[in-house]
mmCIF file of C-alpha atoms and ligand atoms in Angstrom:
data_model
loop_
_atom_site.group_PDB
_atom_site.id
_atom_site.type_symbol
_atom_site.label_atom_id
_atom_site.label_comp_id
_atom_site.label_asym_id
_atom_site.label_seq_id
_atom_site.Cartn_x
_atom_site.Cartn_y
_atom_site.Cartn_z
ATOM 1 C CA MET A 1 109.148 54.763 170.760
ATOM 2 C CA LYS A 2 106.540 52.336 169.434
ATOM 3 C CA ILE A 3 107.573 49.558 167.117
ATOM 4 C CA GLY A 4 105.602 46.981 165.135
ATOM 5 C CA VAL A 5 106.664 43.532 164.005
ATOM 6 C CA LEU A 6 105.275 41.397 161.194
ATOM 7 C CA THR A 7 106.068 38.209 159.303
ATOM 8 C CA SER A 8 105.543 38.088 155.554
ATOM 9 C CA GLY A 9 105.930 35.848 152.523
ATOM 10 C CA GLY A 10 106.662 32.143 153.021
ATOM 11 C CA ASP A 11 106.742 31.144 156.689
ATOM 12 C CA ALA A 12 109.918 29.705 158.189
ATOM 13 C CA PRO A 13 110.753 28.002 161.491
ATOM 14 C CA GLY A 14 112.403 30.526 163.797
ATOM 15 C CA MET A 15 110.167 33.443 162.817
ATOM 16 C CA ASN A 16 108.506 33.174 166.237
ATOM 17 C CA ALA A 17 111.854 33.318 167.986
ATOM 18 C CA ALA A 18 112.596 36.544 166.101
ATOM 19 C CA VAL A 19 109.187 38.031 166.972
ATOM 20 C CA ARG A 20 109.766 37.181 170.631
ATOM 21 C CA ALA A 21 113.194 38.798 170.623
ATOM 22 C CA VAL A 22 111.870 41.972 168.973
ATOM 23 C CA VAL A 23 109.028 42.311 171.459
ATOM 24 C CA ARG A 24 111.036 41.524 174.570
ATOM 25 C CA THR A 25 113.964 43.747 173.571
ATOM 26 C CA ALA A 26 111.581 46.612 172.821
ATOM 27 C CA LEU A 27 109.816 46.179 176.172
ATOM 28 C CA HIS A 28 113.180 46.037 177.920
ATOM 29 C CA TYR A 29 113.958 49.515 176.571
ATOM 30 C CA GLY A 30 110.551 50.843 177.626
ATOM 31 C CA MET A 31 109.162 50.913 174.093
ATOM 32 C CA ASP A 32 105.690 49.725 173.148
ATOM 33 C CA ALA A 33 105.576 46.676 170.880
ATOM 34 C CA TYR A 34 102.814 45.868 168.420
ATOM 35 C CA GLY A 35 102.167 42.642 166.549
ATOM 36 C CA ILE A 36 100.842 43.052 163.019
ATOM 37 C CA TYR A 37 98.883 39.997 161.951
ATOM 38 C CA ASP A 38 99.035 38.378 158.484
ATOM 39 C CA GLY A 39 101.899 40.401 157.048
ATOM 40 C CA TYR A 40 101.397 43.460 154.856
ATOM 41 C CA LYS A 41 97.778 42.425 154.257
ATOM 42 C CA GLY A 42 97.050 42.740 157.972
ATOM 43 C CA LEU A 43 98.931 46.015 158.075
ATOM 44 C CA VAL A 44 96.602 47.420 155.416
ATOM 45 C CA GLU A 45 93.543 45.926 157.138
ATOM 46 C CA GLY A 46 94.583 47.327 160.521
ATOM 47 C CA LYS A 47 95.082 43.927 162.207
ATOM 48 C CA ILE A 48 97.436 45.364 164.804
ATOM 49 C CA LYS A 49 97.595 44.509 168.513
ATOM 50 C CA LYS A 50 99.750 45.768 171.345
ATOM 51 C CA LEU A 51 101.805 42.915 172.765
ATOM 52 C CA ASP A 52 103.053 42.375 176.276
ATOM 53 C CA HIS A 53 105.740 40.094 177.668
ATOM 54 C CA ASN A 54 103.416 37.106 178.017
ATOM 55 C CA ASP A 55 101.986 37.400 174.500
ATOM 56 C CA VAL A 56 105.287 36.093 173.166
ATOM 57 C CA GLY A 57 105.766 33.404 175.815
ATOM 58 C CA GLN A 58 105.914 29.737 174.758
ATOM 59 C CA ILE A 59 106.700 30.601 171.128
ATOM 60 C CA LEU A 60 110.495 30.437 170.951
ATOM 61 C CA ASN A 61 110.332 26.726 170.193
ATOM 62 C CA ARG A 62 107.316 26.772 167.855
ATOM 63 C CA GLY A 63 107.392 26.494 164.063
ATOM 64 C CA GLY A 64 105.310 28.651 161.717
ATOM 65 C CA THR A 65 104.515 32.178 162.804
ATOM 66 C CA ILE A 66 102.015 33.095 165.521
ATOM 67 C CA LEU A 67 101.502 36.402 163.720
ATOM 68 C CA GLY A 68 100.430 34.684 160.513
ATOM 69 C CA SER A 69 101.736 35.522 157.062
ATOM 70 C CA SER A 70 100.275 36.400 153.695
ATOM 71 C CA ARG A 71 101.008 37.688 150.247
ATOM 72 C CA LEU A 72 99.472 40.926 148.990
ATOM 73 C CA LYS A 73 100.655 41.909 145.541
ATOM 74 C CA GLU A 74 98.729 45.194 145.754
ATOM 75 C CA PHE A 75 101.257 46.325 148.373
ATOM 76 C CA LYS A 76 103.428 47.374 145.427
ATOM 77 C CA GLU A 77 100.913 50.192 144.839
ATOM 78 C CA LYS A 78 101.644 53.416 146.686
ATOM 79 C CA TYR A 79 97.967 54.137 147.485
ATOM 80 C CA VAL A 80 97.737 50.733 149.249
ATOM 81 C CA ARG A 81 100.889 51.396 151.264
ATOM 82 C CA GLU A 82 99.456 54.805 152.223
ATOM 83 C CA ILE A 83 96.594 53.002 153.977
ATOM 84 C CA ALA A 84 99.182 50.953 155.881
ATOM 85 C CA VAL A 85 101.202 54.036 156.836
ATOM 86 C CA ASN A 86 98.042 55.774 158.093
ATOM 87 C CA ASN A 87 97.143 52.737 160.200
ATOM 88 C CA LEU A 88 100.574 52.911 161.809
ATOM 89 C CA LYS A 89 100.405 56.671 162.335
ATOM 90 C CA GLU A 90 96.993 56.404 164.000
ATOM 91 C CA LEU A 91 98.549 54.167 166.637
ATOM 92 C CA GLY A 92 101.702 56.271 166.841
ATOM 93 C CA ILE A 93 103.894 53.413 165.587
ATOM 94 C CA ASP A 94 107.204 54.875 164.390
ATOM 95 C CA ALA A 95 109.054 51.875 163.092
ATOM 96 C CA LEU A 96 108.697 48.297 161.928
ATOM 97 C CA VAL A 97 110.641 45.052 161.987
ATOM 98 C CA VAL A 98 109.634 42.826 159.074
ATOM 99 C CA ILE A 99 110.667 39.196 158.748
ATOM 100 C CA GLY A 100 110.543 37.572 155.323
ATOM 101 C CA GLY A 101 112.263 37.231 151.988
ATOM 102 C CA ASP A 102 113.230 39.491 149.084
ATOM 103 C CA GLY A 103 109.645 40.593 148.382
ATOM 104 C CA THR A 104 109.183 41.524 152.020
ATOM 105 C CA TYR A 105 112.434 43.526 151.852
ATOM 106 C CA ARG A 106 111.075 45.501 148.875
ATOM 107 C CA GLY A 107 107.957 46.334 150.861
ATOM 108 C CA ALA A 108 110.134 47.410 153.811
ATOM 109 C CA GLN A 109 112.216 49.718 151.631
ATOM 110 C CA ALA A 110 109.063 51.239 150.135
ATOM 111 C CA LEU A 111 107.664 51.891 153.648
ATOM 112 C CA THR A 112 110.974 53.397 154.781
ATOM 113 C CA ASP A 113 110.795 55.744 151.785
ATOM 114 C CA MET A 114 107.361 56.808 153.081
ATOM 115 C CA GLY A 115 108.677 57.711 156.528
ATOM 116 C CA ILE A 116 108.355 54.459 158.502
ATOM 117 C CA ASN A 117 111.793 53.196 159.497
ATOM 118 C CA CYS A 118 111.935 49.488 158.702
ATOM 119 C CA ILE A 119 114.466 46.810 159.575
ATOM 120 C CA ALA A 120 114.260 43.600 157.528
ATOM 121 C CA LEU A 121 115.225 40.190 158.904
ATOM 122 C CA PRO A 122 115.858 37.254 156.550
ATOM 123 C CA GLY A 123 113.161 34.669 157.220
ATOM 124 C CA THR A 124 112.912 31.975 154.567
ATOM 125 C CA ILE A 125 113.791 28.303 154.319
ATOM 126 C CA ASP A 126 115.146 28.873 150.808
ATOM 127 C CA ASN A 127 118.289 30.737 151.909
ATOM 128 C CA ASP A 128 117.929 32.779 148.741
ATOM 129 C CA ILE A 129 118.691 36.232 150.149
ATOM 130 C CA ALA A 130 122.038 37.276 148.750
ATOM 131 C CA SER A 131 123.211 39.563 151.540
ATOM 132 C CA THR A 132 123.013 37.024 154.366
ATOM 133 C CA GLU A 133 124.992 33.830 154.725
ATOM 134 C CA TYR A 134 122.045 32.076 156.377
ATOM 135 C CA SER A 135 118.391 32.970 156.699
ATOM 136 C CA ILE A 136 116.151 32.114 159.646
ATOM 137 C CA GLY A 137 114.555 28.731 158.915
ATOM 138 C CA PHE A 138 117.129 27.357 156.509
ATOM 139 C CA PHE A 139 118.861 24.937 158.876
ATOM 140 C CA THR A 140 115.602 23.647 160.318
ATOM 141 C CA ALA A 141 114.300 22.943 156.817
ATOM 142 C CA LEU A 142 117.613 21.298 156.018
ATOM 143 C CA ASP A 143 117.255 19.009 159.047
ATOM 144 C CA THR A 144 113.739 18.127 157.907
ATOM 145 C CA ALA A 145 114.931 17.335 154.388
ATOM 146 C CA ILE A 146 117.807 15.251 155.762
ATOM 147 C CA GLY A 147 115.461 13.283 158.034
ATOM 148 C CA ALA A 148 113.148 12.533 155.119
ATOM 149 C CA ILE A 149 115.952 11.552 152.736
ATOM 150 C CA ASP A 150 117.473 9.268 155.398
ATOM 151 C CA LYS A 151 114.139 7.465 155.562
ATOM 152 C CA LEU A 152 113.983 7.207 151.789
ATOM 153 C CA ARG A 153 117.510 5.786 151.829
ATOM 154 C CA ASP A 154 116.354 2.850 153.990
ATOM 155 C CA THR A 155 113.787 1.718 151.477
ATOM 156 C CA SER A 156 115.923 2.681 148.476
ATOM 157 C CA PHE A 157 118.709 0.378 149.674
ATOM 158 C CA SER A 158 116.339 -2.481 150.572
ATOM 159 C CA HIS A 159 114.748 -2.510 147.123
ATOM 160 C CA GLN A 160 117.829 -1.601 145.085
ATOM 161 C CA ARG A 161 116.116 1.443 143.684
ATOM 162 C CA CYS A 162 117.016 4.789 142.297
ATOM 163 C CA THR A 163 115.308 7.343 144.523
ATOM 164 C CA VAL A 164 114.619 10.775 143.094
ATOM 165 C CA VAL A 165 113.811 13.457 145.711
ATOM 166 C CA GLU A 166 112.630 16.982 145.051
ATOM 167 C CA VAL A 167 113.823 19.466 147.670
ATOM 168 C CA MET A 168 112.470 23.018 148.075
ATOM 169 C CA GLY A 169 114.405 26.243 147.550
ATOM 170 C CA ARG A 170 112.424 28.159 144.939
ATOM 171 C CA ASP A 171 115.238 29.170 142.555
ATOM 172 C CA CYS A 172 118.036 28.596 145.056
ATOM 173 C CA GLY A 173 119.965 25.312 145.185
ATOM 174 C CA ASP A 174 121.212 25.654 148.783
ATOM 175 C CA LEU A 175 118.768 23.256 150.448
ATOM 176 C CA SER A 176 119.502 20.705 147.728
ATOM 177 C CA VAL A 177 123.281 20.904 147.776
ATOM 178 C CA TYR A 178 123.517 20.968 151.583
ATOM 179 C CA SER A 179 121.102 18.041 151.940
ATOM 180 C CA GLY A 180 122.845 16.209 149.088
ATOM 181 C CA ILE A 181 126.156 16.401 150.941
ATOM 182 C CA ALA A 182 124.616 15.567 154.325
ATOM 183 C CA CYS A 183 122.710 12.549 152.956
ATOM 184 C CA GLY A 184 125.370 11.248 150.597
ATOM 185 C CA ALA A 185 123.235 11.692 147.493
ATOM 186 C CA GLU A 186 124.978 10.384 144.393
ATOM 187 C CA ILE A 187 123.643 13.143 142.158
ATOM 188 C CA VAL A 188 122.431 16.660 142.986
ATOM 189 C CA ILE A 189 120.691 18.717 140.339
ATOM 190 C CA THR A 190 120.223 22.465 140.825
ATOM 191 C CA LYS A 191 120.212 25.595 138.718
ATOM 192 C CA GLU A 192 123.929 25.889 139.498
ATOM 193 C CA THR A 193 124.810 22.355 138.315
ATOM 194 C CA GLY A 194 122.532 22.601 135.290
ATOM 195 C CA PHE A 195 120.320 19.745 134.147
ATOM 196 C CA ASN A 196 121.135 17.498 131.215
ATOM 197 C CA ARG A 197 118.720 14.542 131.150
ATOM 198 C CA GLU A 198 120.893 12.413 128.856
ATOM 199 C CA ASP A 199 123.938 12.960 131.015
ATOM 200 C CA ILE A 200 122.054 12.009 134.198
ATOM 201 C CA LEU A 201 120.684 8.835 132.577
ATOM 202 C CA LYS A 202 124.203 7.930 131.461
ATOM 203 C CA GLN A 203 125.550 8.386 134.999
ATOM 204 C CA VAL A 204 122.763 6.290 136.518
ATOM 205 C CA SER A 205 123.237 3.502 133.937
ATOM 206 C CA HIS A 206 126.947 3.513 134.644
ATOM 207 C CA ALA A 207 126.285 3.204 138.397
ATOM 208 C CA ASN A 208 124.069 0.217 137.688
ATOM 209 C CA ALA A 209 126.642 -1.337 135.361
ATOM 210 C CA VAL A 210 129.405 -1.126 137.982
ATOM 211 C CA GLY A 211 127.159 -2.771 140.577
ATOM 212 C CA LYS A 212 126.015 0.127 142.741
ATOM 213 C CA ARG A 213 123.100 -1.238 144.741
ATOM 214 C CA HIS A 214 120.981 1.905 144.925
ATOM 215 C CA LEU A 215 121.135 5.581 144.203
ATOM 216 C CA ILE A 216 119.780 8.866 145.543
ATOM 217 C CA ILE A 217 119.243 11.835 143.255
ATOM 218 C CA VAL A 218 118.355 15.163 144.883
ATOM 219 C CA VAL A 219 116.645 17.620 142.562
ATOM 220 C CA ALA A 220 115.967 21.254 143.456
ATOM 221 C CA GLU A 221 112.435 22.460 142.816
ATOM 222 C CA ASN A 222 111.672 24.208 139.522
ATOM 223 C CA ILE A 223 114.282 22.178 137.626
ATOM 224 C CA THR A 224 112.305 19.278 136.172
ATOM 225 C CA ASN A 225 109.349 17.022 136.905
ATOM 226 C CA VAL A 226 110.834 14.392 139.222
ATOM 227 C CA PHE A 227 108.136 11.838 138.388
ATOM 228 C CA ASP A 228 109.049 12.039 134.691
ATOM 229 C CA LEU A 229 112.732 11.805 135.576
ATOM 230 C CA ALA A 230 112.089 8.672 137.655
ATOM 231 C CA LYS A 231 110.192 7.114 134.726
ATOM 232 C CA ASP A 232 113.098 7.872 132.395
ATOM 233 C CA VAL A 233 115.571 6.392 134.877
ATOM 234 C CA GLU A 234 113.505 3.231 135.190
ATOM 235 C CA ALA A 235 113.179 2.897 131.400
ATOM 236 C CA ASN A 236 116.881 3.442 130.732
ATOM 237 C CA SER A 237 119.106 2.453 133.634
ATOM 238 C CA GLY A 238 118.261 -0.984 134.953
ATOM 239 C CA TYR A 239 117.071 0.425 138.297
ATOM 240 C CA GLU A 240 113.521 0.578 139.500
ATOM 241 C CA ALA A 241 112.907 4.213 140.351
ATOM 242 C CA ARG A 242 110.600 6.175 142.655
ATOM 243 C CA ALA A 243 110.102 9.911 142.988
ATOM 244 C CA THR A 244 109.148 11.863 146.121
ATOM 245 C CA VAL A 245 108.374 15.560 146.432
ATOM 246 C CA LEU A 246 109.149 16.637 150.002
ATOM 247 C CA GLY A 247 107.022 19.787 149.620
ATOM 248 C CA HIS A 248 105.671 21.906 152.448
ATOM 249 C CA ILE A 249 106.688 19.494 155.179
ATOM 250 C CA GLN A 250 110.047 21.314 154.886
ATOM 251 C CA ARG A 251 108.415 24.540 156.045
ATOM 252 C CA GLY A 252 107.194 23.228 159.386
ATOM 253 C CA GLY A 253 108.514 21.919 162.659
ATOM 254 C CA ASN A 254 110.228 23.290 165.735
ATOM 255 C CA PRO A 255 113.190 25.507 164.869
ATOM 256 C CA SER A 256 116.657 24.009 165.264
ATOM 257 C CA ALA A 257 119.144 25.305 167.818
ATOM 258 C CA PHE A 258 120.882 27.349 165.112
ATOM 259 C CA ASP A 259 117.662 29.011 163.963
ATOM 260 C CA ARG A 260 116.539 29.808 167.515
ATOM 261 C CA ILE A 261 119.836 31.492 168.288
ATOM 262 C CA LEU A 262 120.152 33.297 164.945
ATOM 263 C CA ALA A 263 116.549 34.555 165.126
ATOM 264 C CA SER A 264 116.918 35.675 168.745
ATOM 265 C CA LYS A 265 120.083 37.597 167.956
ATOM 266 C CA MET A 266 118.626 39.156 164.813
ATOM 267 C CA GLY A 267 115.385 40.226 166.518
ATOM 268 C CA SER A 268 117.244 41.911 169.335
ATOM 269 C CA TYR A 269 119.754 43.508 166.944
ATOM 270 C CA ALA A 270 116.915 44.953 164.829
ATOM 271 C CA VAL A 271 115.570 46.842 167.842
ATOM 272 C CA GLU A 272 119.057 48.174 168.596
ATOM 273 C CA LEU A 273 119.230 49.555 165.038
ATOM 274 C CA LEU A 274 115.842 51.238 165.398
ATOM 275 C CA ARG A 275 116.896 52.728 168.739
ATOM 276 C CA ILE A 276 119.732 54.597 167.064
ATOM 277 C CA GLY A 277 117.327 55.879 164.429
ATOM 278 C CA LEU A 278 118.266 53.645 161.509
ATOM 279 C CA GLY A 279 115.769 52.478 158.887
ATOM 280 C CA GLY A 280 115.969 50.767 155.508
ATOM 281 C CA GLN A 281 118.449 48.241 156.902
ATOM 282 C CA ALA A 282 118.678 44.488 156.427
ATOM 283 C CA VAL A 283 120.123 42.323 159.185
ATOM 284 C CA ILE A 284 122.607 39.814 157.841
ATOM 285 C CA SER A 285 124.248 36.676 159.194
ATOM 286 C CA LYS A 286 127.888 35.733 159.002
ATOM 287 C CA GLY A 287 127.415 32.336 160.522
ATOM 288 C CA LEU A 288 125.862 33.075 163.895
ATOM 289 C CA ASN A 289 127.249 36.621 163.972
ATOM 290 C CA VAL A 290 124.894 39.398 162.949
ATOM 291 C CA ASP A 291 125.521 42.652 161.112
ATOM 292 C CA HIS A 292 123.520 44.946 158.844
ATOM 293 C CA CYS A 293 123.562 46.615 155.437
ATOM 294 C CA ASN A 294 121.201 48.817 153.421
ATOM 295 C CA ILE A 295 118.147 46.951 152.161
ATOM 296 C CA LEU A 296 118.882 48.361 148.705
ATOM 297 C CA ASP A 297 122.391 46.864 148.799
ATOM 298 C CA ALA A 298 120.969 43.569 150.056
ATOM 299 C CA LEU A 299 118.561 43.466 147.120
ATOM 300 C CA SER A 300 121.187 44.328 144.524
ATOM 301 C CA GLN A 301 123.636 41.562 145.470
ATOM 302 C CA SER A 302 123.668 38.214 143.698
ATOM 303 C CA ARG A 303 124.114 34.907 145.463
ATOM 304 C CA ASN A 304 127.275 32.951 144.822
ATOM 305 C CA GLN A 305 128.564 31.947 148.212
ATOM 306 C CA VAL A 306 127.799 28.235 148.227
ATOM 307 C CA THR A 307 129.460 27.572 144.898
ATOM 308 C CA ASP A 308 132.439 25.981 146.657
ATOM 309 C CA LEU A 309 130.127 23.438 148.304
ATOM 310 C CA TYR A 310 129.463 21.863 144.937
ATOM 311 C CA SER A 311 133.028 20.597 144.877
ATOM 312 C CA TYR A 312 132.188 18.380 147.871
ATOM 313 C CA LEU A 313 129.464 16.492 146.056
ATOM 314 C CA PRO A 314 130.317 12.855 145.329
ATOM 315 C CA LYS A 315 131.597 11.985 141.896
ATOM 316 C CA LEU A 316 129.917 9.008 140.350
ATOM 317 C CA ASN A 317 132.222 8.322 137.427
HETATM 318 P P1 ADP B 1 109.117 36.778 150.227
HETATM 319 O O1 ADP B 1 109.151 37.934 151.159
HETATM 320 O O2 ADP B 1 109.222 35.469 150.931
HETATM 321 O O3 ADP B 1 110.085 36.952 149.070
HETATM 322 P P2 ADP B 1 106.972 37.548 148.437
HETATM 323 O O4 ADP B 1 107.853 37.725 147.238
HETATM 324 O O5 ADP B 1 105.638 36.928 148.235
HETATM 325 O O6 ADP B 1 107.666 36.714 149.600
HETATM 326 O O7 ADP B 1 106.774 39.002 149.081
HETATM 327 C C1 ADP B 1 106.020 39.174 150.255
HETATM 328 C C2 ADP B 1 105.173 40.405 150.123
HETATM 329 O O8 ADP B 1 106.010 41.559 150.028
HETATM 330 C C3 ADP B 1 104.318 40.476 148.871
HETATM 331 O O9 ADP B 1 103.127 39.705 148.988
HETATM 332 C C4 ADP B 1 104.013 41.948 148.814
HETATM 333 O O10 ADP B 1 102.973 42.280 149.724
HETATM 334 C C5 ADP B 1 105.312 42.576 149.304
HETATM 335 N N1 ADP B 1 106.129 43.037 148.180
HETATM 336 C C6 ADP B 1 106.776 42.279 147.266
HETATM 337 N N2 ADP B 1 107.407 43.034 146.345
HETATM 338 C C7 ADP B 1 107.133 44.333 146.676
HETATM 339 C C8 ADP B 1 107.473 45.606 146.101
HETATM 340 N N3 ADP B 1 108.218 45.704 144.998
HETATM 341 N N4 ADP B 1 107.005 46.709 146.718
HETATM 342 C C9 ADP B 1 106.238 46.623 147.825
HETATM 343 N N5 ADP B 1 105.875 45.462 148.398
HETATM 344 C C10 ADP B 1 106.312 44.322 147.843
#
């Protein structure tokens, strides 16, 4: 059996650990392993290389993805995917492990429908894939966000400010709510909490009135402009305010212990699934345990599992 591995969509720390596990597990079983460079784009362009044991050495601990990633919207077109399938067939590659988010899963299902068995691993810092409790990269990004917010806290306290921090997550509030709890943010604003500017300004003014020295507000991306919010806070609450967008720094860095272990288990598990002839499957996490479900089921689920975490956020009033 010959299997390929690629990383796609937004990169996430731990993707390399998953690639390593796929390649080394495949080699262990006497299979050939191929790296596909730059995601589906590279698959279409034929950027495919046979990998040996040493090609995936020294990468377990590295952030980003040594295979590169990309976005190719044309991959939704069947004639484009046919080029990819032909490239695989020319090399005799039977099956693929893809690591990415929801979009990557859709591509994997489409390829499976065209005769290439695909296993999808959740690789995204956003933790926005419904089927899996945690995705590869989430906890590393969380650690990065926590480290940054801790630093902001130092200066926020010193200057008696209200600090507004935008945390990534695309449309998912997980990074925000987890970092809000871990950093003791006074207010966390996500799609799940909803955003009412007047209400927030009232809460911040109240905090000032009762003598709270400083304040941290964590805002998930795509909710509101944090610089405008900071201006409004400063104009209405009695605090000086500063806004910081953490941005892509959250995507980088060496993967955490959790992500290294999760990715290693998932990569190895994916090869086991391919060995027994399965395709169109998504690997899922239940904590550090791994399991699988149909990609189609994974895509049809909606996320609601962190809702209970919101009850642990501090109450200001
Ligand atoms: P993520 O995998 O992180 O969600 P994207 O949404 O950008 O990132 O998807 C990654 C890639 O998956 C896209 O650039 C595209 O090549 C492919 N893809 C997305 N949706 C589909 C689809 N419906 N059919 C086939 N391929 C898709």
